[in-house]
Amino acid sequence: MTPFIVMDVLERAHEMERQGIHVIHLEVGEPDFDTPRCIKEAACKALDNGHTHYTHSLGMLELREAISEHYYATYGTTVDPDQIVVSSGTSPAMFVMFSALLEKGDQVIVSDPHYACYPNFIRFVQGEPVFVPVFEEDGFQYRPEAIEKKITRKTKGIFINSPSNPTGNLLSKERMTAIADLAASASPYIISDEIYHGLVYEGKEHSILEFTRKAFVFNGFSKLYAMTGLRLGYMIAPKDFIRPIQKIQQNFFISANAMVQVAGITALKKAGKDILEMKQIYNQRRQYMIQRLKGMGFGITVEPTGAFYVFANAKHLSGDSYKLAFDILEKAHVGVAPGIDFGQNGEGYLRFSYAASMENIAEGMDRLENYLKMNQDS
Ligand SMILES: Cc1ncc(COP(=O)(O)O)c(C=O)c1O
């Protein structure tokens, strides 16, 4: 199990804060917005209404129906509520799904860079992540032919994540179609992490279900609805996997939190206006951050248009992103995530999160600019 390095940065930042140092946090991947009021009210009301008991192990039917309606309204895809498994965040859904899918030695193709936790979910159930490098000049999109070359008899899954953490980039419809075709002609399933869906500022995100039914989808409420601490997520799985998945869920987790499931229904049905407001603010921050980082000489070849991250090339400053991130923290008092946290191919990059107030982003950028000037002078 590899550590989540960004948490090391965060912990050092907290230590500095305890010493009275003011740190700007651009390292964390969680919305700075409070959970929309209508969702919080629904959660409180659910408690009063007695939603304090176990629910169906797959999740409340009303929530699964709302998720199914959401997928139909957004992507035009039909999802049977019985294909949906609700969990306490997307992360437990990944654990359950990989436990059901993989036997010892089975392989899953993962992009490099990738969300830091993916390989650990795979290795924990004795699977093997097989990395396919993705490149800045392609906007960190997979080259489908590179995936094809890595497919063996043992390949059980191809992991996609669009918009992506850490790059903030989207996979084009053409490349998604080509990747879906790989699942049709060979053994692997497509495993699509759609947790940043809805947070897209230019272009359009697509669900893998628009291209193939041979897929597992992960999604959740943490990012779009600013509900990280409430823990609610779900998976959409092929029907023949539901019973094995359900057995794992029943044994290890029983069910997701009842009152948060009720709040999830409200999120899907009533939080549209709140989301739009958050999205507009994220977009302003995104544009500002890209412009400031480019102005300082960071490489951003294809501008990120989704999630809330900018993955900037800092190779001109250092080939060691871990050292660089800690140096920026110590000297400029700005927390950033080192690219190496997201895979070998992420080395030399820094991930900046704009899930922070505009005021803090501006201050963080000013501090970074001074840090670079100081480095140039010395
Ligand atoms: C790509 C990606 N997938 C999954 C997760 C986990 O989300 P959850 O809070 O639903 O467990 C994160 C959290 O940062 C993420 O960035």
XYZ file of C-alpha atoms and ligand atoms in Angstrom:
394
model
C 0.000 0.000 0.000
C 1.605 3.265 -1.078
C 0.970 6.399 1.009
C -1.169 9.223 -0.335
C 1.654 11.806 -0.503
C -0.655 14.783 -0.720
C -1.769 13.879 2.795
C 1.886 14.206 3.918
C 1.906 17.723 2.450
C -1.358 18.496 4.211
C -0.103 17.175 7.547
C 3.099 19.244 7.325
C 0.947 22.273 6.439
C -1.175 21.682 9.537
C 1.976 21.440 11.645
C 3.108 24.819 10.275
C -0.329 26.282 10.996
C -0.057 25.135 14.599
C 3.157 27.199 14.748
C 1.175 30.238 13.617
C 2.179 30.199 9.934
C -0.567 31.082 7.463
C -0.697 28.450 4.714
C -2.693 28.641 1.467
C -4.143 25.230 0.627
C -4.118 24.369 -3.054
C -3.258 20.726 -2.437
C -6.602 19.352 -1.324
C -9.141 17.770 -3.642
C -12.323 18.671 -1.867
C -14.839 21.447 -2.477
C -14.368 24.487 -0.237
C -18.119 25.171 -0.560
C -20.491 24.240 2.202
C -22.999 21.502 1.320
C -26.078 23.194 -0.243
C -28.681 24.132 2.349
C -31.487 22.040 0.825
C -29.320 18.913 1.167
C -28.404 19.638 4.794
C -32.035 20.315 5.634
C -33.080 17.062 3.988
C -30.486 15.170 6.069
C -31.697 16.759 9.335
C -35.322 16.113 8.449
C -34.498 12.507 7.588
C -33.108 12.025 11.101
C -36.292 13.468 12.611
C -38.340 11.196 10.373
C -36.617 8.111 11.730
C -34.158 7.333 8.945
C -31.694 5.925 11.446
C -31.876 2.248 10.507
C -30.288 -0.111 8.005
C -31.597 0.219 4.476
C -31.745 -2.305 1.636
C -28.162 -3.451 1.013
C -28.249 -2.072 -2.545
C -29.534 1.275 -1.228
C -33.003 2.823 -0.866
C -35.090 2.134 -3.933
C -36.163 5.797 -4.168
C -32.512 6.900 -4.360
C -31.653 4.239 -6.926
C -34.645 5.359 -8.991
C -33.462 8.978 -8.747
C -29.951 7.925 -9.908
C -31.485 5.987 -12.789
C -33.549 9.070 -13.794
C -30.423 11.227 -13.518
C -28.485 8.961 -15.924
C -31.397 8.951 -18.365
C -31.870 12.729 -18.218
C -28.145 13.472 -18.531
C -26.897 10.849 -20.989
C -30.038 9.239 -22.439
C -28.947 5.852 -21.075
C -31.331 3.422 -19.421
C -30.115 2.091 -16.098
C -32.266 -0.348 -14.148
C -32.379 0.657 -10.429
C -31.489 -2.988 -9.726
C -28.125 -2.415 -11.401
C -27.227 0.302 -8.886
C -25.404 -0.274 -5.602
C -25.322 2.657 -3.173
C -22.326 2.964 -0.855
C -20.790 5.281 1.746
C -18.736 7.159 -0.845
C -17.319 6.037 -4.159
C -14.259 4.540 -2.465
C -16.068 1.603 -0.770
C -17.837 0.913 -4.080
C -14.410 0.487 -5.698
C -13.336 -1.896 -2.976
C -16.492 -3.995 -3.363
C -16.328 -4.020 -7.147
C -12.667 -5.058 -7.412
C -13.266 -7.769 -4.807
C -15.994 -9.171 -7.061
C -14.190 -8.737 -10.389
C -10.600 -9.780 -9.794
C -8.875 -13.085 -9.122
C -5.232 -13.218 -8.069
C -2.984 -12.019 -10.909
C -5.772 -10.406 -12.957
C -4.756 -7.159 -14.592
C -6.420 -3.765 -14.791
C -5.172 -1.069 -17.157
C -4.716 2.296 -15.457
C -3.520 5.576 -16.965
C -0.300 7.124 -15.671
C -0.848 9.687 -14.149
C -3.993 8.510 -12.329
C -5.920 9.077 -9.087
C -3.463 7.870 -6.446
C -5.748 5.282 -4.838
C -6.645 3.216 -7.948
C -3.588 0.894 -7.917
C -4.056 0.234 -4.212
C -7.638 -0.966 -4.662
C -6.403 -3.348 -7.364
C -3.346 -4.623 -5.465
C -5.325 -5.090 -2.242
C -7.322 -7.901 -3.863
C -4.139 -9.328 -5.431
C -4.741 -7.849 -8.855
C -2.077 -6.114 -10.896
C -2.342 -2.554 -12.202
C -0.823 -2.208 -15.680
C 0.078 1.383 -16.420
C -0.379 3.116 -19.757
C 1.383 6.491 -19.920
C -0.669 9.475 -21.049
C 0.965 12.665 -22.229
C 0.646 16.405 -21.778
C 0.570 17.039 -25.549
C -2.557 14.820 -25.785
C -4.217 16.613 -22.867
C -3.397 13.439 -20.908
C -5.965 11.466 -22.917
C -5.371 7.786 -23.463
C -4.125 6.662 -26.845
C -6.466 3.696 -27.457
C -3.752 1.885 -29.464
C -1.461 2.045 -26.418
C -4.175 0.375 -24.331
C -4.672 -2.300 -26.977
C -0.969 -3.217 -26.828
C -1.230 -3.901 -23.080
C -4.276 -6.187 -23.263
C -3.461 -9.793 -22.356
C -5.499 -12.857 -21.403
C -5.354 -11.611 -17.826
C -6.779 -8.126 -18.508
C -10.091 -7.784 -16.679
C -10.575 -4.030 -16.770
C -9.632 -0.732 -18.379
C -9.916 2.171 -15.933
C -11.020 5.543 -17.291
C -11.633 8.764 -15.377
C -13.029 11.744 -17.291
C -12.849 14.515 -16.166
C -9.705 13.281 -14.539
C -7.974 13.696 -11.237
C -5.163 14.881 -11.355
C -5.233 16.423 -14.851
C -8.679 18.045 -15.073
C -8.882 16.925 -18.725
C -11.680 15.124 -20.543
C -11.582 12.069 -22.786
C -12.998 12.859 -26.222
C -16.046 11.019 -27.535
C -13.899 9.493 -30.288
C -11.374 8.039 -27.861
C -14.128 6.788 -25.550
C -15.750 5.022 -28.489
C -12.419 3.439 -29.426
C -11.858 2.302 -25.823
C -15.403 0.905 -25.613
C -14.685 -1.052 -28.824
C -11.729 -2.688 -27.070
C -14.137 -4.081 -24.484
C -16.419 -5.408 -27.196
C -13.690 -7.303 -29.015
C -11.722 -8.615 -26.029
C -12.312 -9.705 -22.455
C -11.982 -6.532 -20.322
C -14.734 -4.420 -18.842
C -14.456 -0.645 -18.895
C -14.337 0.766 -15.391
C -15.400 4.391 -15.536
C -14.958 6.732 -12.576
C -17.489 9.499 -13.279
C -17.179 11.267 -9.936
C -16.260 14.632 -11.511
C -19.205 14.592 -13.906
C -21.159 17.833 -13.780
C -17.983 19.824 -13.119
C -17.210 20.515 -16.767
C -16.705 24.101 -17.958
C -15.995 23.615 -21.658
C -16.953 20.689 -23.853
C -19.125 17.861 -22.595
C -18.476 14.800 -20.484
C -19.806 11.434 -21.600
C -20.787 8.413 -19.583
C -19.203 5.181 -20.749
C -22.738 3.742 -20.762
C -23.424 5.787 -23.907
C -20.889 3.588 -25.724
C -20.990 0.168 -24.077
C -22.975 -1.781 -21.497
C -19.899 -3.843 -20.690
C -18.904 -1.417 -18.001
C -18.830 -0.593 -14.335
C -19.536 3.039 -13.444
C -18.534 4.763 -10.218
C -20.101 8.020 -9.225
C -20.861 9.909 -6.035
C -21.962 13.042 -4.278
C -18.632 14.191 -2.756
C -17.481 16.567 -5.474
C -20.464 17.916 -7.435
C -22.679 18.357 -4.370
C -19.857 19.287 -1.938
C -20.769 16.334 0.293
C -17.328 14.789 0.991
C -17.891 14.295 4.714
C -21.401 12.941 4.330
C -20.041 9.912 2.431
C -22.372 8.887 -0.361
C -21.547 7.220 -3.655
C -22.748 4.476 -5.955
C -21.826 2.056 -8.693
C -23.699 0.901 -11.765
C -22.756 -2.673 -12.628
C -23.680 -5.290 -15.245
C -26.645 -7.300 -13.936
C -24.756 -10.589 -13.580
C -22.378 -8.942 -11.098
C -25.051 -7.519 -8.828
C -25.616 -10.618 -6.681
C -21.884 -11.241 -5.948
C -21.411 -7.529 -5.269
C -24.465 -7.474 -3.031
C -23.092 -10.372 -0.962
C -19.837 -8.480 -0.348
C -21.772 -5.317 0.504
C -24.052 -7.202 2.937
C -21.127 -8.820 4.733
C -18.717 -5.894 4.933
C -20.877 -2.759 4.961
C -24.555 -3.868 5.374
C -25.832 -0.640 3.831
C -24.935 3.010 3.300
C -25.970 5.615 5.868
C -29.786 5.931 5.769
C -30.307 9.648 6.383
C -27.585 10.584 3.900
C -29.317 8.471 1.258
C -32.453 10.559 1.803
C -30.331 13.717 1.432
C -28.916 12.247 -1.802
C -32.421 12.146 -3.311
C -32.796 15.864 -2.564
C -29.347 16.536 -4.033
C -30.315 14.910 -7.322
C -33.753 16.520 -7.511
C -33.406 19.950 -5.916
C -29.796 21.156 -5.840
C -29.540 22.129 -9.530
C -29.359 25.873 -8.830
C -26.698 25.452 -6.119
C -24.574 23.355 -8.458
C -24.814 25.925 -11.203
C -23.616 28.653 -8.841
C -20.662 26.575 -7.626
C -19.794 25.658 -11.190
C -19.706 29.275 -12.320
C -17.349 30.155 -9.474
C -15.091 27.163 -10.159
C -14.883 28.250 -13.773
C -13.792 31.804 -12.888
C -11.114 30.385 -10.602
C -10.002 27.925 -13.267
C -9.479 30.653 -15.845
C -7.667 32.877 -13.371
C -5.378 30.094 -12.121
C -4.445 28.914 -15.624
C -3.575 32.443 -16.663
C -1.450 33.103 -13.558
C 0.391 29.763 -13.769
C 1.120 30.216 -17.465
C 2.342 33.743 -16.716
C 4.845 32.263 -14.257
C 6.185 29.849 -16.859
C 4.403 26.624 -15.881
C 3.579 24.381 -18.824
C -0.126 23.870 -19.542
C -0.324 22.560 -23.097
C -4.008 21.622 -23.149
C -6.038 23.708 -20.726
C -8.039 21.605 -18.245
C -11.796 21.985 -18.650
C -13.163 19.796 -15.860
C -12.957 18.769 -12.175
C -11.091 21.419 -10.113
C -7.434 20.779 -10.893
C -4.655 22.233 -13.001
C -1.811 19.784 -13.632
C 1.084 22.025 -14.521
C 4.469 21.106 -15.935
C 7.188 22.244 -13.530
C 10.094 20.313 -15.068
C 11.981 23.562 -15.694
C 12.078 24.049 -11.916
C 12.848 20.540 -10.722
C 12.754 16.898 -11.719
C 11.728 15.995 -8.170
C 8.123 17.067 -7.601
C 8.104 15.767 -4.015
C 11.045 18.002 -3.039
C 9.617 20.920 -5.011
C 6.185 20.680 -3.359
C 7.745 20.647 0.113
C 10.109 23.517 -0.791
C 7.131 25.609 -1.974
C 5.304 24.755 1.240
C 8.256 25.642 3.496
C 9.304 28.835 1.693
C 6.131 30.177 0.067
C 3.619 28.673 2.507
C 1.507 27.281 -0.314
C 0.364 23.646 -0.313
C 0.468 21.898 -3.710
C 0.306 18.216 -4.664
C 3.461 16.670 -6.189
C 2.893 14.965 -9.543
C 4.714 11.816 -8.427
C 1.738 11.080 -6.153
C -0.211 10.234 -9.304
C 2.299 7.889 -10.951
C 5.810 7.818 -12.427
C 4.666 9.723 -15.485
C 3.366 12.494 -13.241
C 6.885 13.263 -12.077
C 7.907 16.834 -12.850
C 4.333 18.143 -12.542
C 2.456 19.877 -9.746
C -1.286 19.620 -9.185
C -3.012 22.843 -8.157
C -6.562 22.629 -6.854
C -8.966 25.531 -7.386
C -11.360 24.196 -4.785
C -10.270 27.231 -2.739
C -11.616 30.777 -2.516
C -10.603 33.266 -5.218
C -8.933 35.358 -2.529
C -6.806 32.408 -1.414
C -5.981 31.402 -4.967
C -4.829 34.962 -5.743
C -2.720 35.065 -2.586
C -1.301 31.599 -3.362
C -0.355 32.687 -6.883
C 1.318 35.880 -5.563
C 3.331 33.863 -3.064
C 4.359 31.391 -5.733
C 5.460 34.226 -8.009
C 7.634 35.687 -5.231
C 9.070 32.241 -4.513
C 10.074 31.856 -8.152
C 11.630 35.339 -8.213
C 13.594 34.584 -5.038
C 14.841 31.328 -6.606
C 15.902 33.177 -9.749
C 17.785 35.813 -7.754
C 19.642 33.332 -5.537
C -11.027 10.380 -9.087
C -11.586 10.150 -7.725
N -12.334 9.045 -7.517
C -12.838 8.773 -6.296
C -12.620 9.612 -5.219
C -13.189 9.233 -3.878
O -14.422 9.825 -3.657
P -15.425 9.503 -2.465
O -15.400 10.688 -1.564
O -16.760 9.350 -3.143
O -15.005 8.240 -1.796
C -11.862 10.767 -5.394
C -11.569 11.658 -4.254
O -10.711 12.518 -4.289
C -11.343 11.040 -6.683
O -10.603 12.138 -6.922
